[in-house]
Phi, psi and omega in degrees: 000132181289157179297144180278152178285165180301316182292330186267004183278144178274156180302135178091345178279141179268130179282151174296153180295147176277108177259166177302319180297317180293321178293318175303324181294347178288342183101198184290325178215167180221172179277167184296320180298319179291317178300320178299316179298318179299320181278356178078028178238163179284160178298318181295322177296320179297316179295322177297315180295318184292326177293330178270006184057040181238013178295138190289353177229157179301151180210165174217161183249134176238102184064237180265005185246147175261141175238141181241116177297139184285329181299311177294331176296314177298317181295320180297329180268003183057042180247012180295155186301145177301132180084358179246124178284159178302326179296316180289324178295331180281354176099018178300141185259003181289150181286147178294152181295000000 
């Protein structure tokens, strides 16, 4: 059975750990509720922080929704791939030195 999403979990069920691979699987960006779960905070705490412009990773707003890029999320957790700098993980196109 595949892991259940944060929204789909029943009370009392333990979610699988957030690994670098699982965060990469979210795609280029994710929603605020998922980013909050990855960071180990509640959804309401994440919304409070984002309204005060104090959310710990960069974010942008698309209409009424917040999107959190996964590369800075990985970098904030020090989970970027071995040998990959946060800049390259974020998709920088410059050639390596």
